[in-house]
């Protein structure tokens, strides 16, 4: 005795050698489409992106001490005075994150086109406009000998 019918190795003997059925009505499915039907189902579309966004770290904006703020103010005054010579500067500024609280500190290098104190912007010759309130450090040769610090 061979046990139950599901364990009987001869249970498909009557059909095992028959040719594979080919439909006269439907074209065979492409191999890549056949594979796609077995791909995992994403019930929560976008959930992975949301998790990644939540996990993305941002920096908090640092509060500048009075001495650092005074130095920045003096350097902005030098840039106002020297803007016609298009001085080359390197800025470290805070760039707020558009999607969540915080942001990142970025370094920007360029030539000063204009310091617009009325709108609070430092405009560079490449078209960049950096809010003065977002700048935490300004460096450049234009400051050499202008004052100590």
XYZ file of C-alpha atoms in Angstrom:
149
model
C 0.000 0.000 0.000
C 1.278 3.453 -0.929
C -0.538 5.553 1.705
C -2.996 8.369 0.902
C -3.630 9.648 -2.629
C -1.634 12.905 -2.105
C 1.501 10.927 -1.428
C 1.067 8.499 -4.300
C 3.844 9.244 -6.833
C 1.663 7.768 -9.605
C -1.278 10.131 -9.163
C -0.340 12.309 -12.214
C 0.772 9.491 -14.463
C -2.250 9.991 -16.721
C -1.396 13.647 -17.581
C 2.336 14.006 -17.015
C 3.285 13.345 -20.663
C 0.508 15.384 -22.285
C 1.593 18.470 -24.303
C 1.227 21.871 -22.626
C -2.032 23.622 -23.512
C -1.695 26.640 -25.812
C -4.711 28.921 -26.003
C -6.043 29.772 -29.434
C -7.745 32.851 -27.972
C -5.011 34.474 -25.797
C -1.410 35.314 -26.597
C 1.168 33.862 -24.197
C 2.159 36.243 -21.393
C 5.610 37.842 -21.707
C 8.214 36.411 -19.338
C 8.706 39.727 -17.471
C 4.930 40.069 -16.961
C 4.787 36.523 -15.643
C 7.549 37.385 -13.153
C 5.806 40.618 -12.095
C 2.753 38.773 -10.857
C 4.937 37.231 -8.157
C 6.540 40.494 -6.987
C 5.768 41.602 -3.430
C 2.634 43.618 -2.843
C 3.143 47.062 -1.298
C -0.039 47.624 0.669
C 1.213 50.922 2.091
C 2.513 52.791 -0.932
C 4.858 55.570 0.176
C 5.257 54.197 3.697
C 8.948 53.391 3.119
C 9.560 56.939 1.871
C 7.795 58.379 4.916
C 9.935 56.280 7.250
C 13.113 57.357 5.437
C 12.074 61.027 5.660
C 11.419 60.713 9.392
C 14.802 59.078 9.914
C 16.641 61.779 7.933
C 18.562 63.935 10.374
C 18.609 67.714 10.354
C 20.691 70.179 12.348
C 19.198 72.707 14.721
C 19.973 76.348 13.987
C 22.722 77.529 16.339
C 22.189 80.738 18.278
C 25.217 82.971 17.742
C 26.839 84.596 20.747
C 27.207 88.385 20.870
C 30.887 88.345 19.903
C 30.279 86.209 16.802
C 27.295 88.370 15.802
C 29.374 91.536 16.224
C 32.114 90.066 14.009
C 29.550 89.170 11.348
C 28.105 92.690 11.467
C 31.591 94.186 10.990
C 32.269 91.863 8.067
C 28.941 92.737 6.428
C 29.885 96.425 6.795
C 33.205 95.715 5.018
C 31.314 93.912 2.219
C 28.974 96.907 1.861
C 31.982 99.193 1.521
C 33.864 96.863 -0.881
C 30.981 95.404 -2.924
C 31.959 97.296 -6.075
C 35.216 95.253 -6.231
C 33.188 91.996 -6.240
C 35.148 90.373 -3.390
C 35.397 86.595 -3.247
C 33.879 85.232 -0.028
C 33.261 81.873 1.572
C 30.110 81.724 3.669
C 28.863 79.157 6.114
C 25.125 79.502 6.337
C 22.133 77.659 7.685
C 19.794 76.295 5.023
C 16.358 75.509 6.486
C 14.913 72.134 5.525
C 11.759 72.580 3.418
C 10.177 69.372 4.734
C 10.857 69.359 8.459
C 12.153 71.380 11.366
C 15.867 72.146 11.314
C 18.145 72.227 8.326
C 21.794 71.908 7.325
C 24.892 74.054 7.426
C 26.300 74.582 3.953
C 29.393 76.337 2.645
C 28.898 78.702 -0.281
C 31.683 80.383 -2.189
C 31.221 83.218 -4.629
C 31.749 86.838 -5.528
C 29.618 89.470 -3.835
C 27.432 91.385 -6.270
C 25.554 93.424 -3.702
C 24.680 93.605 -0.026
C 21.028 94.585 0.277
C 20.546 95.649 3.889
C 16.952 96.698 3.252
C 15.860 93.200 2.232
C 18.512 91.490 4.385
C 20.155 89.628 1.484
C 23.705 89.019 0.349
C 23.564 88.680 -3.439
C 26.300 86.818 -5.292
C 27.296 87.193 -8.939
C 25.971 83.674 -9.714
C 22.454 84.847 -8.797
C 22.382 83.297 -5.318
C 20.646 85.322 -2.635
C 21.575 84.402 0.910
C 19.602 85.815 3.831
C 21.995 87.663 6.143
C 20.185 86.110 9.111
C 21.213 82.623 7.889
C 24.954 83.414 7.697
C 27.043 82.253 10.643
C 30.543 82.803 9.200
C 32.048 84.961 6.444
C 35.640 84.523 5.274
C 37.663 86.081 2.485
C 40.778 88.032 1.588
C 38.766 91.248 1.662
C 38.890 91.063 5.467
C 42.682 90.735 5.701
C 43.867 93.863 7.500
C 40.367 95.397 7.560
C 40.205 94.840 11.313
C 41.346 92.287 13.795
C 39.112 89.177 14.015
